[in-house]
Coordinates of C-alpha atoms and ligand atoms in Angstrom, one line a residue:
M1 CA 27.3 -6.6 2.1
I2 CA 25.2 -7.8 -1.1
T3 CA 26.1 -6.1 -4.5
K4 CA 24.2 -5.0 -7.3
E5 CA 25.7 -7.9 -9.3
E6 CA 24.7 -10.8 -6.6
V7 CA 21.1 -9.5 -6.5
K8 CA 19.5 -12.0 -8.8
I9 CA 17.6 -9.4 -11.7
K10 CA 17.3 -12.0 -14.2
P11 CA 15.0 -11.5 -17.2
G12 CA 11.7 -11.4 -15.8
K13 CA 9.2 -13.8 -17.0
L14 CA 5.3 -14.3 -15.7
F15 CA 4.9 -17.2 -12.9
I16 CA 1.9 -18.7 -14.0
D17 CA 0.7 -22.6 -12.8
G18 CA 4.1 -23.0 -11.0
K19 CA 6.0 -22.2 -14.2
W20 CA 8.0 -19.1 -15.3
V21 CA 6.8 -18.3 -18.8
D22 CA 7.3 -15.7 -21.8
S23 CA 3.9 -13.7 -22.6
V24 CA 1.6 -15.0 -25.0
S25 CA 2.2 -12.3 -27.3
G26 CA 6.0 -12.4 -26.6
K27 CA 6.1 -8.4 -25.5
T28 CA 8.3 -7.1 -23.0
F29 CA 8.7 -3.8 -20.9
D30 CA 11.7 -2.3 -19.3
T31 CA 11.8 -2.1 -15.7
I32 CA 14.1 1.5 -14.9
N33 CA 16.1 2.2 -11.7
P34 CA 14.6 6.0 -11.3
A35 CA 18.2 7.1 -9.7
T36 CA 19.8 6.1 -12.9
E37 CA 17.2 6.6 -15.4
E38 CA 18.9 3.5 -16.5
V39 CA 17.3 0.2 -17.6
I40 CA 17.6 -2.5 -15.3
T41 CA 16.2 -5.5 -17.4
L42 CA 13.4 -6.4 -19.1
I43 CA 10.2 -7.6 -18.1
A44 CA 7.7 -10.0 -19.8
E45 CA 4.6 -8.2 -20.5
G46 CA 1.3 -9.9 -19.5
D47 CA -1.9 -9.0 -21.2
K48 CA -5.3 -10.5 -21.3
A49 CA -4.3 -13.7 -22.7
D50 CA -1.9 -14.1 -20.0
I51 CA -4.5 -13.2 -17.4
D52 CA -6.3 -15.9 -18.5
L53 CA -4.0 -18.5 -18.2
A54 CA -3.2 -17.4 -14.8
V55 CA -7.0 -17.3 -13.9
T56 CA -7.3 -20.8 -15.3
A57 CA -4.5 -22.2 -13.1
A58 CA -5.6 -20.5 -10.0
R59 CA -9.1 -22.1 -10.4
K60 CA -7.8 -25.5 -10.9
A61 CA -5.6 -24.9 -8.0
F62 CA -8.3 -23.6 -6.1
E63 CA -11.1 -26.7 -7.4
E64 CA -8.8 -29.4 -7.7
G65 CA -5.4 -28.5 -5.9
P66 CA -4.5 -29.3 -2.6
W67 CA -4.5 -25.9 -1.2
R68 CA -8.1 -25.6 0.0
K69 CA -7.9 -29.3 1.6
T70 CA -4.1 -28.7 2.9
D71 CA -4.9 -28.7 6.6
A72 CA -4.7 -24.8 7.9
R73 CA -2.2 -25.6 10.2
D74 CA 0.1 -26.5 7.1
R75 CA -0.9 -23.6 5.4
G76 CA 0.3 -21.3 8.0
R77 CA 3.6 -23.5 7.8
I78 CA 4.4 -22.7 4.5
L79 CA 3.4 -19.0 5.2
L80 CA 6.3 -19.5 7.8
R81 CA 8.5 -21.0 5.1
I82 CA 7.9 -18.2 2.9
M83 CA 8.6 -15.7 5.7
D84 CA 11.8 -17.6 6.4
L85 CA 13.1 -17.5 2.8
I86 CA 12.5 -13.7 2.8
E87 CA 14.7 -13.4 5.9
K88 CA 17.1 -15.1 4.6
N89 CA 17.3 -13.3 1.4
K90 CA 16.6 -10.1 3.3
E91 CA 19.5 -7.7 2.2
E92 CA 19.0 -8.9 -1.3
L93 CA 15.0 -8.0 -1.7
A94 CA 16.0 -4.6 -0.2
L95 CA 18.3 -3.6 -2.5
L96 CA 16.3 -4.9 -5.2
E97 CA 13.4 -3.0 -4.1
T98 CA 15.8 0.1 -3.9
L99 CA 16.9 -0.5 -7.3
D100 CA 13.4 -0.5 -8.5
N101 CA 11.8 1.8 -7.0
G102 CA 14.1 4.6 -6.0
K103 CA 13.5 4.9 -2.4
P104 CA 16.7 4.6 0.3
I105 CA 18.1 1.4 1.2
S106 CA 17.8 2.3 4.8
E107 CA 13.9 2.5 4.2
T108 CA 13.9 -1.1 2.5
T109 CA 16.0 -2.4 5.1
N110 CA 14.7 -0.8 8.1
A111 CA 11.0 -0.7 7.3
D112 CA 9.7 -2.2 4.1
L113 CA 11.3 -5.8 4.7
P114 CA 10.4 -6.0 8.6
L115 CA 6.8 -5.1 7.7
V116 CA 6.8 -7.5 4.8
I117 CA 8.0 -10.4 7.2
D118 CA 5.9 -9.5 10.5
C119 CA 2.7 -9.8 8.1
L120 CA 3.6 -13.0 7.0
L121 CA 4.4 -14.0 10.5
Y122 CA 1.2 -12.5 11.6
Y123 CA -1.4 -14.1 8.7
A124 CA 0.8 -17.5 9.3
G125 CA -0.7 -17.7 12.7
W126 CA -4.1 -17.1 11.7
A127 CA -4.3 -19.8 9.2
D128 CA -5.6 -22.3 11.6
K129 CA -7.7 -19.9 13.5
I130 CA -10.4 -19.2 11.2
H131 CA -13.5 -20.8 11.9
G132 CA -17.5 -20.6 12.3
E133 CA -19.9 -20.4 15.1
T134 CA -22.7 -22.1 16.6
I135 CA -25.7 -20.2 16.9
P136 CA -28.5 -20.7 19.4
V137 CA -31.6 -20.5 16.8
R138 CA -35.2 -20.9 17.5
G139 CA -36.6 -24.5 16.8
E140 CA -35.2 -27.8 17.1
F141 CA -32.3 -27.3 14.6
F142 CA -28.8 -27.0 14.8
N143 CA -27.4 -24.1 13.2
Y144 CA -23.9 -23.0 12.3
T145 CA -21.9 -21.4 10.2
L146 CA -18.4 -22.5 8.2
R147 CA -16.4 -19.7 7.4
E148 CA -14.8 -20.6 3.6
P149 CA -12.4 -19.1 1.3
V150 CA -13.9 -16.7 -1.5
G151 CA -12.2 -18.4 -4.6
V152 CA -9.9 -17.1 -6.9
V153 CA -8.3 -13.5 -6.0
G154 CA -7.1 -11.1 -8.3
Q155 CA -4.9 -8.3 -6.8
I156 CA -3.5 -5.2 -8.2
I157 CA -0.9 -3.4 -6.5
P158 CA 0.8 0.2 -6.6
W159 CA 4.5 0.9 -7.0
N160 CA 5.3 3.1 -3.6
F161 CA 5.9 0.0 -1.6
P162 CA 6.2 -3.2 -4.2
L163 CA 7.2 -6.2 -2.1
L164 CA 5.0 -4.7 1.3
M165 CA 1.7 -4.2 -0.6
A166 CA 2.3 -7.8 -2.1
A167 CA 2.9 -9.1 1.2
W168 CA -0.4 -7.5 2.5
K169 CA -2.7 -8.7 -0.1
I170 CA -1.3 -12.7 -0.6
A171 CA -0.2 -13.3 3.1
P172 CA -4.5 -13.0 4.2
A173 CA -5.5 -14.3 1.0
L174 CA -3.4 -17.6 1.0
A175 CA -4.0 -17.8 5.1
C176 CA -7.4 -18.2 4.3
G177 CA -7.1 -21.0 1.5
N178 CA -7.9 -18.7 -1.7
T179 CA -5.7 -18.7 -4.7
V180 CA -4.1 -15.9 -6.3
V181 CA -3.4 -13.6 -9.2
L182 CA -1.3 -10.9 -8.2
K183 CA -0.6 -8.2 -10.9
P184 CA 2.3 -6.0 -9.7
A185 CA 3.0 -2.1 -11.0
E186 CA 4.5 -2.0 -14.2
Q187 CA 7.0 0.4 -12.7
T188 CA 8.2 -2.3 -10.3
P189 CA 7.8 -5.7 -11.2
L190 CA 11.0 -7.2 -9.4
T191 CA 10.4 -7.8 -6.0
A192 CA 6.9 -9.5 -6.8
L193 CA 8.8 -11.7 -9.0
R194 CA 11.3 -12.7 -6.7
L195 CA 8.5 -13.4 -4.3
G196 CA 7.5 -15.8 -6.9
E197 CA 10.5 -17.8 -6.8
I198 CA 10.5 -17.7 -3.1
C199 CA 7.4 -18.9 -2.9
Q200 CA 8.0 -22.1 -4.9
E201 CA 11.0 -22.9 -2.8
A202 CA 9.0 -22.7 0.1
G203 CA 6.7 -25.5 -1.4
L204 CA 3.4 -23.4 -2.6
P205 CA 1.9 -25.6 -4.7
D206 CA 1.6 -24.7 -8.2
G207 CA -1.1 -22.5 -9.5
V208 CA -1.6 -21.2 -5.8
L209 CA 0.1 -17.8 -6.4
N210 CA 0.4 -16.7 -10.1
I211 CA 2.4 -13.1 -11.0
V212 CA 1.4 -11.4 -14.2
P213 CA 3.3 -8.3 -14.5
G214 CA 1.9 -6.0 -17.3
Y215 CA 0.0 -2.5 -17.5
G216 CA -3.1 -1.2 -15.8
P217 CA -5.6 -0.9 -19.0
T218 CA -4.7 -4.6 -20.2
A219 CA -3.2 -7.3 -17.7
G220 CA -5.3 -4.7 -14.6
A221 CA -8.1 -4.6 -16.6
A222 CA -8.7 -8.1 -17.7
L223 CA -8.1 -9.3 -14.2
A224 CA -10.4 -6.8 -12.6
E225 CA -13.3 -7.8 -15.2
H226 CA -12.6 -11.6 -15.4
M227 CA -15.8 -13.9 -15.0
D228 CA -14.3 -16.5 -13.2
V229 CA -12.2 -14.0 -10.8
D230 CA -14.3 -14.3 -7.2
K231 CA -13.2 -11.4 -5.8
I232 CA -10.5 -8.1 -6.8
A233 CA -8.4 -6.0 -4.0
F234 CA -6.9 -3.4 -5.3
T235 CA -4.5 -0.4 -4.3
G236 CA -3.8 2.9 -6.2
E237 CA -5.5 5.9 -7.5
Y238 CA -9.1 6.7 -6.7
T239 CA -9.7 7.4 -10.4
T240 CA -8.5 4.1 -11.1
G241 CA -10.6 2.4 -8.3
R242 CA -13.7 3.6 -9.9
I243 CA -12.7 1.7 -12.9
I244 CA -12.0 -1.6 -11.5
M245 CA -15.2 -1.3 -9.3
Q246 CA -17.0 -1.1 -12.8
A247 CA -15.1 -4.0 -14.2
A248 CA -16.1 -6.0 -11.3
S249 CA -19.6 -5.4 -11.5
K250 CA -19.5 -7.6 -14.6
N251 CA -19.7 -10.5 -12.6
L252 CA -20.8 -8.7 -9.1
K253 CA -17.1 -9.7 -8.0
R254 CA -16.6 -8.7 -4.3
V255 CA -14.4 -5.7 -4.5
S256 CA -11.9 -4.1 -1.7
L257 CA -10.4 -1.0 -2.5
E258 CA -7.4 1.3 -1.0
L259 CA -7.5 4.6 -2.5
G260 CA -5.2 7.8 -2.1
G261 CA -5.5 10.6 0.7
K262 CA -4.7 14.3 1.9
S263 CA -4.4 13.3 5.3
P264 CA -4.2 16.3 7.9
N265 CA -1.2 16.3 10.5
I266 CA -2.8 19.0 13.1
V267 CA -0.1 20.5 15.5
F268 CA -1.6 22.0 18.7
A269 CA 0.9 24.7 20.6
D270 CA 0.4 22.5 23.5
S271 CA 2.3 19.7 21.7
D272 CA 5.9 18.6 22.2
I273 CA 7.0 20.8 19.0
D274 CA 10.2 19.0 18.6
S275 CA 8.6 15.5 18.2
A276 CA 5.8 17.0 16.6
V277 CA 8.3 18.3 14.1
N278 CA 9.9 14.9 13.0
G279 CA 6.7 13.6 12.9
A280 CA 5.9 16.3 10.2
M281 CA 9.2 15.2 8.7
T282 CA 8.0 11.8 8.5
G283 CA 4.7 12.5 7.8
I284 CA 5.7 13.7 4.4
F285 CA 9.2 12.9 3.4
F286 CA 9.3 9.1 4.2
N287 CA 9.4 7.3 1.0
Q288 CA 10.0 10.3 -0.9
G289 CA 6.3 11.2 -0.1
E290 CA 5.1 8.5 -2.3
V291 CA 2.8 7.2 0.6
C292 CA -1.0 7.0 0.5
C293 CA -1.4 8.2 4.0
A294 CA 1.2 10.9 3.8
G295 CA 0.6 14.0 5.7
S296 CA 0.4 16.4 3.0
R297 CA -1.2 18.6 5.0
L298 CA -0.1 20.3 7.7
F299 CA -2.6 22.6 10.3
L300 CA -0.4 24.5 12.2
E301 CA -1.9 26.4 15.3
R302 CA -1.5 30.1 14.8
S303 CA 0.9 30.7 17.9
I304 CA 3.1 28.4 17.2
H305 CA 3.3 28.5 13.5
D306 CA 6.7 30.7 12.9
E307 CA 8.6 28.4 15.4
F308 CA 7.3 25.1 14.0
L309 CA 7.7 26.2 10.0
E310 CA 11.5 27.4 11.0
K311 CA 12.5 24.2 12.6
L312 CA 10.5 22.0 9.9
S313 CA 12.2 24.1 7.0
D314 CA 15.8 23.9 8.5
K315 CA 15.5 20.1 8.7
A316 CA 14.0 19.7 5.3
S317 CA 16.4 21.6 3.7
S318 CA 19.3 19.4 5.3
L319 CA 17.7 16.2 4.7
R320 CA 20.3 13.9 2.6
V321 CA 18.7 13.5 -1.0
G322 CA 20.2 11.4 -3.4
N323 CA 21.7 7.7 -4.3
P324 CA 19.1 5.3 -2.6
E325 CA 21.9 2.6 -2.2
D326 CA 24.1 5.1 0.0
V327 CA 23.4 4.0 3.9
G328 CA 23.5 7.5 4.8
T329 CA 20.9 8.8 2.3
Q330 CA 17.7 9.9 3.8
M331 CA 15.5 10.5 0.7
G332 CA 16.0 8.8 -2.9
A333 CA 14.1 9.4 -6.4
Q334 CA 10.6 9.6 -7.3
V335 CA 9.5 6.4 -8.9
S336 CA 9.2 7.6 -12.5
K337 CA 9.7 10.5 -14.6
E338 CA 5.7 10.7 -15.0
Q339 CA 5.7 10.7 -11.1
F340 CA 8.4 13.5 -11.3
D341 CA 6.5 15.5 -13.6
K342 CA 3.2 15.1 -12.2
I343 CA 4.7 16.8 -8.8
L344 CA 7.0 19.4 -10.5
G345 CA 3.7 20.2 -11.9
Y346 CA 1.7 20.4 -8.1
I347 CA 4.7 22.6 -7.4
D348 CA 4.2 25.0 -10.4
S349 CA 0.3 25.3 -9.5
G350 CA 1.0 25.9 -5.6
K351 CA 3.3 28.9 -6.8
Q352 CA 0.5 30.3 -9.3
E353 CA -2.2 29.8 -6.4
G354 CA -0.5 32.1 -4.4
A355 CA 1.2 29.9 -1.6
K356 CA 4.3 30.7 0.0
L357 CA 7.3 28.6 -1.0
V358 CA 9.8 28.1 2.5
T359 CA 12.2 25.4 1.0
G360 CA 12.6 23.3 -1.9
G361 CA 10.1 23.7 -4.9
E362 CA 12.7 22.6 -7.5
R363 CA 14.3 19.0 -9.0
C364 CA 17.7 18.1 -7.3
G365 CA 20.2 17.3 -9.4
K366 CA 20.4 16.9 -12.8
R367 CA 19.9 12.9 -13.3
G368 CA 17.7 10.6 -11.8
Y369 CA 14.0 11.8 -10.7
F370 CA 15.0 13.3 -7.5
V371 CA 12.9 16.6 -6.0
K372 CA 13.8 18.6 -3.3
P373 CA 11.7 18.5 0.1
T374 CA 9.6 20.9 -0.4
I375 CA 7.4 23.2 1.9
F376 CA 4.6 25.4 0.8
D377 CA 3.2 28.0 3.7
E378 CA -0.2 30.6 3.5
V379 CA -1.6 27.6 1.9
D380 CA -5.7 27.7 1.6
N381 CA -7.4 24.8 2.0
N382 CA -9.3 25.4 -1.3
M383 CA -6.0 25.3 -3.5
K384 CA -5.3 22.7 -5.7
I385 CA -2.2 21.4 -3.8
A386 CA -4.2 20.9 -0.6
R387 CA -7.1 19.1 -2.5
E388 CA -5.2 16.9 -4.6
E389 CA -3.0 13.9 -3.8
I390 CA 0.5 14.8 -5.2
F391 CA 2.4 11.9 -3.8
G392 CA 5.7 13.5 -3.5
P393 CA 7.2 15.5 -1.2
V394 CA 5.4 18.4 -0.9
V395 CA 4.0 19.5 2.1
S396 CA 1.2 22.4 2.7
A397 CA 1.1 24.5 5.8
I398 CA -2.2 25.7 6.8
T399 CA -2.4 28.2 10.1
F400 CA -5.6 27.6 12.1
D401 CA -7.2 29.5 14.9
D402 CA -10.4 27.9 15.7
V403 CA -10.3 24.5 17.0
A404 CA -14.1 23.5 15.0
D405 CA -13.1 25.3 12.1
M406 CA -10.0 23.1 11.9
V407 CA -12.0 20.3 11.9
R408 CA -14.2 20.9 9.2
Q409 CA -11.3 22.0 6.8
S410 CA -9.5 18.6 8.2
N411 CA -12.6 17.0 7.0
S412 CA -13.3 18.9 4.1
S413 CA -11.8 16.8 1.6
I414 CA -12.7 13.7 -0.5
Y415 CA -10.4 11.5 1.1
G416 CA -10.3 10.0 4.5
L417 CA -7.5 7.8 4.9
A418 CA -5.7 9.0 7.5
A419 CA -5.0 12.0 10.3
A420 CA -2.7 12.8 13.1
V421 CA -3.0 15.0 16.2
W422 CA 0.0 16.2 18.1
T423 CA -1.1 17.7 21.6
R424 CA -0.3 16.7 25.1
D425 CA -4.1 17.2 25.8
I426 CA -5.5 14.0 26.3
K427 CA -9.3 15.1 26.1
K428 CA -8.7 16.9 23.1
A429 CA -6.9 13.9 21.5
H430 CA -9.6 11.6 21.9
R431 CA -12.4 14.2 21.1
L432 CA -10.5 14.5 17.6
A433 CA -9.8 10.9 16.9
R434 CA -14.1 10.7 17.0
D435 CA -14.3 13.9 15.2
L436 CA -11.9 13.4 12.3
K437 CA -13.1 11.3 9.2
A438 CA -10.2 9.0 8.8
G439 CA -9.4 5.4 8.9
T440 CA -6.2 5.7 11.1
I441 CA -5.9 8.4 13.9
W442 CA -2.3 8.7 15.0
V443 CA -1.5 10.9 18.1
N444 CA 1.7 11.9 18.8
T445 CA 3.2 9.8 15.9
Y446 CA 2.6 9.3 12.3
N447 CA 3.2 6.3 9.7
T448 CA 2.9 3.9 12.5
F449 CA 1.7 0.4 11.1
D450 CA 1.6 -3.2 12.6
A451 CA 0.2 -6.4 10.6
A452 CA -2.3 -6.7 13.4
S453 CA -3.9 -3.1 13.5
P454 CA -6.2 -2.4 10.1
F455 CA -5.8 -0.4 7.7
G456 CA -8.0 1.5 5.0
G457 CA -10.3 4.5 4.1
F458 CA -13.4 6.8 4.8
K459 CA -15.0 8.2 1.7
Q460 CA -13.4 8.0 -1.3
S461 CA -10.0 6.7 0.1
G462 CA -11.8 3.3 -0.3
F463 CA -13.5 0.5 1.5
G464 CA -12.6 -2.6 3.2
R465 CA -9.8 -3.1 5.9
E466 CA -6.5 -4.5 5.2
L467 CA -4.3 -5.9 8.0
G468 CA -5.2 -7.2 11.3
I469 CA -8.1 -9.3 12.0
H470 CA -10.5 -7.4 9.3
A471 CA -8.4 -8.6 6.6
L472 CA -9.9 -12.1 7.0
E473 CA -13.5 -10.7 6.1
L474 CA -12.1 -9.7 2.9
Y475 CA -10.7 -13.4 1.9
T476 CA -13.5 -15.3 3.4
Q477 CA -17.4 -15.8 3.3
V478 CA -20.0 -17.4 5.6
K479 CA -21.9 -20.2 5.1
S480 CA -24.9 -21.3 7.4
V481 CA -25.5 -24.7 8.0
W482 CA -29.1 -26.1 9.7
I483 CA -29.7 -29.7 10.8
N484 CA -33.0 -30.6 11.6
L485 CA -33.0 -32.2 15.2
G486 CA -36.9 -32.5 15.4
S487 CA -38.8 -35.5 14.5
Ligands
LIG1 P1 -2.7 3.7 -10.4 O1 -3.7 3.6 -9.9 O2 -3.0 3.9 -12.0 O3 -1.8 2.2 -10.7 C1 -2.0 1.4 -9.4 C2 -2.0 -0.3 -10.0 O4 -3.4 -0.4 -10.8 C3 -0.9 -0.6 -11.0 O5 -0.7 -1.7 -10.8 C4 -1.5 -0.3 -12.4 O6 -1.0 -1.0 -13.4 C5 -3.1 -0.6 -12.2 N1 -3.8 -0.2 -13.2 C6 -4.0 1.1 -13.7 N2 -5.1 1.2 -14.5 C7 -5.9 0.4 -14.2 C8 -7.0 -0.1 -14.7 N3 -7.7 0.2 -15.6 N4 -7.4 -1.7 -14.8 C9 -6.9 -2.0 -13.6 N5 -5.9 -2.0 -13.1 C10 -5.5 -0.6 -13.4 O7 -1.7 4.7 -10.2 P2 -0.7 5.0 -10.8 O8 -1.0 5.8 -12.4 O9 0.7 4.4 -10.8 O10 -0.2 6.7 -10.0 C11 -0.9 7.7 -10.5 C12 -1.3 8.1 -9.0 O11 -2.3 7.7 -8.3 C13 -0.1 8.9 -8.3 O12 0.4 9.8 -8.4 C14 -0.9 8.8 -6.8 O13 -1.6 10.1 -6.3 C15 -1.8 7.8 -6.9 N6 -1.3 6.4 -6.1 C16 -2.1 6.0 -5.2 C17 -1.4 4.7 -4.1 C18 -1.9 4.3 -2.8 O14 -1.4 3.8 -2.4 N7 -3.2 5.0 -2.5 C19 -0.5 3.9 -5.0 C20 -0.1 4.5 -6.3 C21 -0.7 5.5 -6.6
LIG2 MG1 -2.5 5.1 -13.5

């Protein structure tokens, strides 16, 4: 097993034009281990001046550099090499992610890293399969389309799945022939920087991928409003999404947004109750609840309510919360003090609004940002804890009798990222799959992902679809070519 000392935690620099550089301002910031509250290392803090340099490098690599002119199959080959190196350094990356984010090593090892690897494998395969069409137009013309990269792409990612979000963003963008400026979240820059080293080692040409850690309102904003960036892809809070859209309007750059959620997890009396309980556990406690599609509103049909909550509460209160580096740990630390305080604030709000606390409801231990798995019952869909994204291990149970009314309540949210239904009735499952307003519907499962299946939101959960063939739409544009065949 790899040890903490073997993990490559080196002073973090910015990765611009294939070089590791300090920030123009010389400023740095700390990255913290949220399980111990200790500083892991210093990171160079990029802001507008560094973003300018990174965008210039990406532009040059796009216009003059070899990337766009590299044979598509060879672009795919480089993505495969990146994948191989990630696989080779899997243990190290998993530990680095656990140290920076606070999530359990069992999850970084068994969920994050395999999904990262699959994402690269999937888009490596697409690189040489992106092409246009010939179109039967009226008249003596030959018309065809070219599917071209959009150009310089800015990508801003959050801290909940740092390396996975980087993979979701860079793999399709690079496969399509774009060049990239990636801004990781200030809370979790380490695996993105390590990814930069890996890309270099894999032979990705200089300037094709630039990585600039820094804060949102400085580095992030500079990227979103940059006049020479052609597209911005963002994952994070919906209020940040609004700011990004406004900034992007400056040069009308293309925008795709993957924002938050308040996803309903609906359990019918005719479901397999034990697997639904396990699904509800995964739905809200996976990744400490720091999941955009977390099943944070648990709709329970009245006749199974008591049995279900008793089983859920037993499981939740016996979850092993603690040292994320321990292989037996099931739930780690929240990512930051800010996030920890925010979650405890929502727990207070739930108590004040009259929801019934079933289990948890407080911090866990005295050091590190740990929160006990928390269940509220007797929640009304209008309470703050049922409306707003908590992004922590806090689930709100809502009882229902009438299906139509439950569907109305499920859809009564500004969000529409995901929804799940637990039932043995196939008709009911398919009917609800149509009626629920969300980008992903799970039936008798929760938090299931695959690189080939699209992911994204309805309503204020954003627009654009990542993963699958759909992400190619985000990173290509279509050109129509007309040839006169007449006299
Ligand atoms: P955030 O949306 O502020 O941060 C996400 C990314 O956007 C980070 O890289 C950040 O540096 C950047 N950013 C922030 N402000 C920016 C700006 N003005 N211009 C450009 N980039 C900017 O999310 P934050 O503050 O870390 O978390 C707050 C809440 O957002 C969480 O409690 C959670 O509810 C939600 N969230 C949702 C995520 C999702 O996957 N949908 C991921 C992270 C947070
Ligand atoms: Mg923020």
